[in-house]
Tab-separated table of C-alpha atoms in Angstrom:
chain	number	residue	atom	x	y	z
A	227	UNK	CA	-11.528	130.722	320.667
A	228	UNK	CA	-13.294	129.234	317.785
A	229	UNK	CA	-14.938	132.281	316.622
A	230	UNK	CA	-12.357	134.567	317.301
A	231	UNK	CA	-9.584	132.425	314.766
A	232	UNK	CA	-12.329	132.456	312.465
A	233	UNK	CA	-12.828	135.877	312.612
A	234	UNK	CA	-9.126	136.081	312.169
A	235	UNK	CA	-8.922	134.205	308.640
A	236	UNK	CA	-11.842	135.564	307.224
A	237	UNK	CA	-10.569	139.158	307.483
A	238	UNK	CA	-7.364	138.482	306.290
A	239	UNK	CA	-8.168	136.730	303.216
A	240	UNK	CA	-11.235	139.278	302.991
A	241	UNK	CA	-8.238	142.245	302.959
A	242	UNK	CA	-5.972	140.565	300.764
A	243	UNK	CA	-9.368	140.378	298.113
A	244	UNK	CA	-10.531	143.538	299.208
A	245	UNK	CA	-7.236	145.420	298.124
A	246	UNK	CA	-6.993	143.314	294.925
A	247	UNK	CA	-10.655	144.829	293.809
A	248	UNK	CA	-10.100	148.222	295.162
A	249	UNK	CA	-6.303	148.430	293.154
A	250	UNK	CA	-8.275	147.285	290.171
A	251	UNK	CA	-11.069	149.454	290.534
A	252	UNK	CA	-9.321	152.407	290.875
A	253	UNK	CA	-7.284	152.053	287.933
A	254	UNK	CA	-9.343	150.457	285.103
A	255	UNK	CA	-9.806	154.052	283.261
A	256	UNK	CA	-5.973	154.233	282.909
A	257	UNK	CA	-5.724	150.540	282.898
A	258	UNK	CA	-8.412	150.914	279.140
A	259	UNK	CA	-6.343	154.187	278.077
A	260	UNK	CA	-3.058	152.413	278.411
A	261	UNK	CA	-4.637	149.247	276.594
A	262	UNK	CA	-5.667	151.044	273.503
A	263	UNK	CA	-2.307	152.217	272.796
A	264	UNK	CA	-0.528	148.972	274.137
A	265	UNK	CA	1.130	146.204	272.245
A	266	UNK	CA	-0.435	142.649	272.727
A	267	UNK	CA	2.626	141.354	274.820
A	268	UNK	CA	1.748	144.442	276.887
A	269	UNK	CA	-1.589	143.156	277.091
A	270	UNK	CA	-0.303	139.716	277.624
A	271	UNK	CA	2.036	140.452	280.577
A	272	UNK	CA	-0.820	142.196	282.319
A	273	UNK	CA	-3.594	139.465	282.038
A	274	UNK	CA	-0.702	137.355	283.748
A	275	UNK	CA	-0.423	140.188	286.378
A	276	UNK	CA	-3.681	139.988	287.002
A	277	UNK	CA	-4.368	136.011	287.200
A	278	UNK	CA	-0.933	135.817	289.074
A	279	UNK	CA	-2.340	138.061	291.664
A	280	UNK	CA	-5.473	136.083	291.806
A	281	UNK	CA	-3.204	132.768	292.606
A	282	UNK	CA	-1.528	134.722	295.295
A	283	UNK	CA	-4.623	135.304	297.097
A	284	UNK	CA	-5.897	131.704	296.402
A	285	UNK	CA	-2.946	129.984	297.312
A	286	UNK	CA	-2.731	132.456	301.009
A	287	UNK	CA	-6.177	131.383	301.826
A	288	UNK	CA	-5.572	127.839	301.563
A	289	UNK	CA	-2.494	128.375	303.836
A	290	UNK	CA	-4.737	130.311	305.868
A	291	UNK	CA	-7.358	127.741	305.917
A	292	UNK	CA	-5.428	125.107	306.863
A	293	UNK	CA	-3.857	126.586	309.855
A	294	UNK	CA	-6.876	127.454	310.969
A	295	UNK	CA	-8.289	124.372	310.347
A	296	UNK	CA	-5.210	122.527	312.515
A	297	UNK	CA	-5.247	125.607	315.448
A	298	UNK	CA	-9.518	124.928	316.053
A	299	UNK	CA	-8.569	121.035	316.912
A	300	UNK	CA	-6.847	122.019	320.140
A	301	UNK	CA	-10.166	123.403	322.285
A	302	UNK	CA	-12.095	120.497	320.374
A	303	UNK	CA	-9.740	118.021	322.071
A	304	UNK	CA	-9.535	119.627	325.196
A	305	UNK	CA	-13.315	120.008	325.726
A	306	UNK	CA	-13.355	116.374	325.759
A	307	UNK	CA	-11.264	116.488	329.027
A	308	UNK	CA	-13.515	119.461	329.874
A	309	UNK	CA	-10.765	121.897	329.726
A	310	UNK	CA	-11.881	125.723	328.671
A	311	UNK	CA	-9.476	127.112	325.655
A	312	UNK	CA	-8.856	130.768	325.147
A	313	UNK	CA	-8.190	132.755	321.957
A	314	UNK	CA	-4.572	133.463	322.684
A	315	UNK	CA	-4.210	129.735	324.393
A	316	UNK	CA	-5.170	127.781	321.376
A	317	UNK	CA	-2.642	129.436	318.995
A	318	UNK	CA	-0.131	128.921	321.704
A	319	UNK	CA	-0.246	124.746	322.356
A	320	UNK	CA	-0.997	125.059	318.191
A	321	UNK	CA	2.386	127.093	317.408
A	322	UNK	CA	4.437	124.693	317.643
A	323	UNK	CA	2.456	122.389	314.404
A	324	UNK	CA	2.000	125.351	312.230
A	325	UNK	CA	4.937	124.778	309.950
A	326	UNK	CA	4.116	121.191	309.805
A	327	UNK	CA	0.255	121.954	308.986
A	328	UNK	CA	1.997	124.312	305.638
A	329	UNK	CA	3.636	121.588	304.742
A	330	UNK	CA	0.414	119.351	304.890
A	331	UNK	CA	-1.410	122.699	302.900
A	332	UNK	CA	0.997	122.488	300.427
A	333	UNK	CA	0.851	118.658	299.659
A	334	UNK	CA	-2.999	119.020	299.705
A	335	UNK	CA	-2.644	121.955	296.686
A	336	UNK	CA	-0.482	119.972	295.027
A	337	UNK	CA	-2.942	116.851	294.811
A	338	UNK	CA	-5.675	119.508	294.491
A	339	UNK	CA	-3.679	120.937	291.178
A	340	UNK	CA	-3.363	117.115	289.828
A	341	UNK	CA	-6.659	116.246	290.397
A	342	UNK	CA	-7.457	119.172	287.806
A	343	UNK	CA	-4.741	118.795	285.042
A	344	UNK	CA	-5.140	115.074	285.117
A	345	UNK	CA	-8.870	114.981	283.978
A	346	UNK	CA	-8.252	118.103	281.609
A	347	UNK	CA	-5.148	115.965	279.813
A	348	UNK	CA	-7.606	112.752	279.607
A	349	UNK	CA	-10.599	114.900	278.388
A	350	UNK	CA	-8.199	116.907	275.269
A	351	UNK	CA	-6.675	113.271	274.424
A	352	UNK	CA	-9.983	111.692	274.035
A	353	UNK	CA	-12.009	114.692	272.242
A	354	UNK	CA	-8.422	114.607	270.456
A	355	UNK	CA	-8.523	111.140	269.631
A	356	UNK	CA	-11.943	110.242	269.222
A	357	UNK	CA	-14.120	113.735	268.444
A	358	UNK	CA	-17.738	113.176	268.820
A	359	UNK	CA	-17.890	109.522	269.787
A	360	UNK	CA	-14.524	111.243	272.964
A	361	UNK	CA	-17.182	114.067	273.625
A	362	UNK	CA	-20.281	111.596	274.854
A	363	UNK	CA	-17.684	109.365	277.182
A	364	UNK	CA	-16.368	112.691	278.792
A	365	UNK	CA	-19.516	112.528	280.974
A	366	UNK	CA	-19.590	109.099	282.683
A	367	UNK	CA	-15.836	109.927	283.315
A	368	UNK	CA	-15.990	113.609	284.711
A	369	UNK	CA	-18.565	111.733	286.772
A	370	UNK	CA	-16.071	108.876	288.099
A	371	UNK	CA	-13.626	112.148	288.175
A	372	UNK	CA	-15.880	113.277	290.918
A	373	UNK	CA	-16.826	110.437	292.758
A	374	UNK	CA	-12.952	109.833	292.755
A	375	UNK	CA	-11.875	113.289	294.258
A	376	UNK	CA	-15.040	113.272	297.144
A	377	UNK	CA	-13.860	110.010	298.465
A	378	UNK	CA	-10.149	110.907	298.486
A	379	UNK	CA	-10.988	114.287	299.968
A	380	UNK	CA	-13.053	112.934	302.812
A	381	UNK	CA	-10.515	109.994	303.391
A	382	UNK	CA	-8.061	112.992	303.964
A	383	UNK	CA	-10.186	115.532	305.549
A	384	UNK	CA	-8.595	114.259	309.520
A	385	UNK	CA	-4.857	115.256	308.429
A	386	UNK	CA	-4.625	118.362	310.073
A	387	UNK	CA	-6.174	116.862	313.460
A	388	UNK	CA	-3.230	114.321	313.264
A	389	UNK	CA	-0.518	116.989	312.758
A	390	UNK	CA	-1.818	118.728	316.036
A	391	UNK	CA	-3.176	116.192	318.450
A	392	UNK	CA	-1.016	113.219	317.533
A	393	UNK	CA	1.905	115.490	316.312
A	394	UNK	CA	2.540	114.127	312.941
A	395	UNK	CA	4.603	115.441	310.092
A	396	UNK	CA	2.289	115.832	306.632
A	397	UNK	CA	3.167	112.753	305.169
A	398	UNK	CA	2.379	110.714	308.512
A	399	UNK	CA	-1.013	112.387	308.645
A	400	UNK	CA	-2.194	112.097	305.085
A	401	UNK	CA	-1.797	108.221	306.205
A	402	UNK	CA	-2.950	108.497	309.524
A	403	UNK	CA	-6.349	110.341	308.158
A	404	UNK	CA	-6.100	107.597	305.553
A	405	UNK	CA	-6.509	104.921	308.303
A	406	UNK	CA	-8.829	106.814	310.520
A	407	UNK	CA	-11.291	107.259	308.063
A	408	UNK	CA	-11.433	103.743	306.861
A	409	UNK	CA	-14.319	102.517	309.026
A	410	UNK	CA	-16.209	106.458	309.057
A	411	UNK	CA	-15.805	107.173	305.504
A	412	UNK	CA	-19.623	107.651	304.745
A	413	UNK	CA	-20.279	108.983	308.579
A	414	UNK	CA	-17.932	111.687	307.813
A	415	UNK	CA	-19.520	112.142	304.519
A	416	UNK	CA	-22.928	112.919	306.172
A	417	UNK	CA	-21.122	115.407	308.644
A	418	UNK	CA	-19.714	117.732	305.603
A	419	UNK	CA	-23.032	117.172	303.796
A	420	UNK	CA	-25.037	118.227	306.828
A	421	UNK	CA	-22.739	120.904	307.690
A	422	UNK	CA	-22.136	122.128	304.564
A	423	UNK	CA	-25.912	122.586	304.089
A	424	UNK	CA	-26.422	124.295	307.682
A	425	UNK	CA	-23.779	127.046	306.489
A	426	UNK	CA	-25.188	127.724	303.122
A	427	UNK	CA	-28.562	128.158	304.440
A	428	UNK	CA	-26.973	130.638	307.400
A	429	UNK	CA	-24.862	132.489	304.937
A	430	UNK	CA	-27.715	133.397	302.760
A	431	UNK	CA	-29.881	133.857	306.037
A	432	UNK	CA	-27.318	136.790	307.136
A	433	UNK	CA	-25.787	137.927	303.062
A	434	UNK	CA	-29.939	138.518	301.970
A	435	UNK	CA	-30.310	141.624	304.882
A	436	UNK	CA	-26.854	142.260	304.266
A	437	UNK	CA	-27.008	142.926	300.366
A	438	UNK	CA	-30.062	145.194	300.958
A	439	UNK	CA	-28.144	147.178	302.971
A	440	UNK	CA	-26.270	149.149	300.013
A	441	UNK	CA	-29.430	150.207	297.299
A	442	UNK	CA	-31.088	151.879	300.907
A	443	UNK	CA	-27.791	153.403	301.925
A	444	UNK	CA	-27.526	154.990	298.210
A	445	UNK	CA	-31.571	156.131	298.185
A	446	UNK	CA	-30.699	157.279	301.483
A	447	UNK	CA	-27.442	159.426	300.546
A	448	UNK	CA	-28.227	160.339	296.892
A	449	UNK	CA	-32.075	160.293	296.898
A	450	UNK	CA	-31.990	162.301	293.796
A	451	UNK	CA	-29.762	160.256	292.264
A	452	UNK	CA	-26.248	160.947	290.631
């Protein structure tokens, strides 16, 4: 069940990116024709095509991301009771939380979207107000800036189990994770380190054969070249 919803999500936000490149690909030479004649709010409106686009597909994975993230906490909690969860199962007991778990992805952007402005309005006020002297203080605090955003993101990370197993709207859950996490805060921490470290080191395990895979298919097509 697990693999097969992550299966799901990856493709679709792997699509959505896919068709992005390929659309741009496939037009850049009349995309640089068109430029040299164009005026610069021509050029203008289509940078904010293009970073508007990019948005689309951020914001869709995050969506994505989160639903998935809510759906995988139903065969977790039912393989404590030793209960077996199919694919189709899980997103069935997890249907009825989905809209709640948007809601919860789009409070979570929003804070994600403050927690970026807020640090870049501080850093142009000081460099603003004090130049050099603003520059050397913009380290310690994009380093409290950090520390700040990893403890509020851990003390957070349990929302979208408490929209599914305890059935709580976003709000509720952003508190309820709040609570749960008080007494696990650096536990958790060592979970997401750990497991963040085990995926990195199995993604480049499986993208190193994977990236050698397109120089040999070329040699192997085009040994002459062109």
């Amino acid at each position: 069940a697990m693999l097969g919803a992550s299966l799901l999500a990856q493709s679709l936000a792997a699509i959505l990116t896919a068709v992005l490149t390929a659309a741009t690909a496939t037009s850049m030479g009349s995309i640089e024709a068109w430029a040299e004649s164009a005026s610069p709010a021509d050029l203008t409106a289509l940078g904010l095509g293009f970073v508007a686009a990019i948005v689309l597909v951020s914001v869709l994975t995050i969506f994505i991301a989160s639903v998935l993230q809510g759906a995988m906490v139903v065969p977790v909690a039912r393989s404590i009771l030793n209960r077996p969860t199919g694919f189709k199962q899980m997103w069935v007991l997890a249907r009825p939380r989905v809209w709640a778990l948007m809601r919860l992805a789009g409070l979570l952007m929003l804070a994600g979207l403050l927690a970026i402005l807020v640090p870049a309005a501080a850093a142009v006020a000081l460099i603003a107000s004090m130049e050099r002297i603003g520059v050397l203080l913009l380290i310690p605090l994009f380093l409290g800036f950090v520390a700040l955003a990893v403890w509020i993101y851990i003390k957070l990370l349990v929302a979208p189990a408490a929209v599914v197993v305890e059935e709580l709207g976003a709000l509720d859950a952003l508190r309820r994770s709040w609570e749960l996490t008080r007494a696990n805060w650096w536990r958790i921490l060592g979970i997401t380190v750990v497991v963040g470290i085990m995926v990195g080191v199995i993604s480049q395990v499986v993208m190193i054969p994977v990236s050698l895979v397109p120089p040999l298919m070329a040699d192997f097509l085009s040994p002459h070249g062109g």
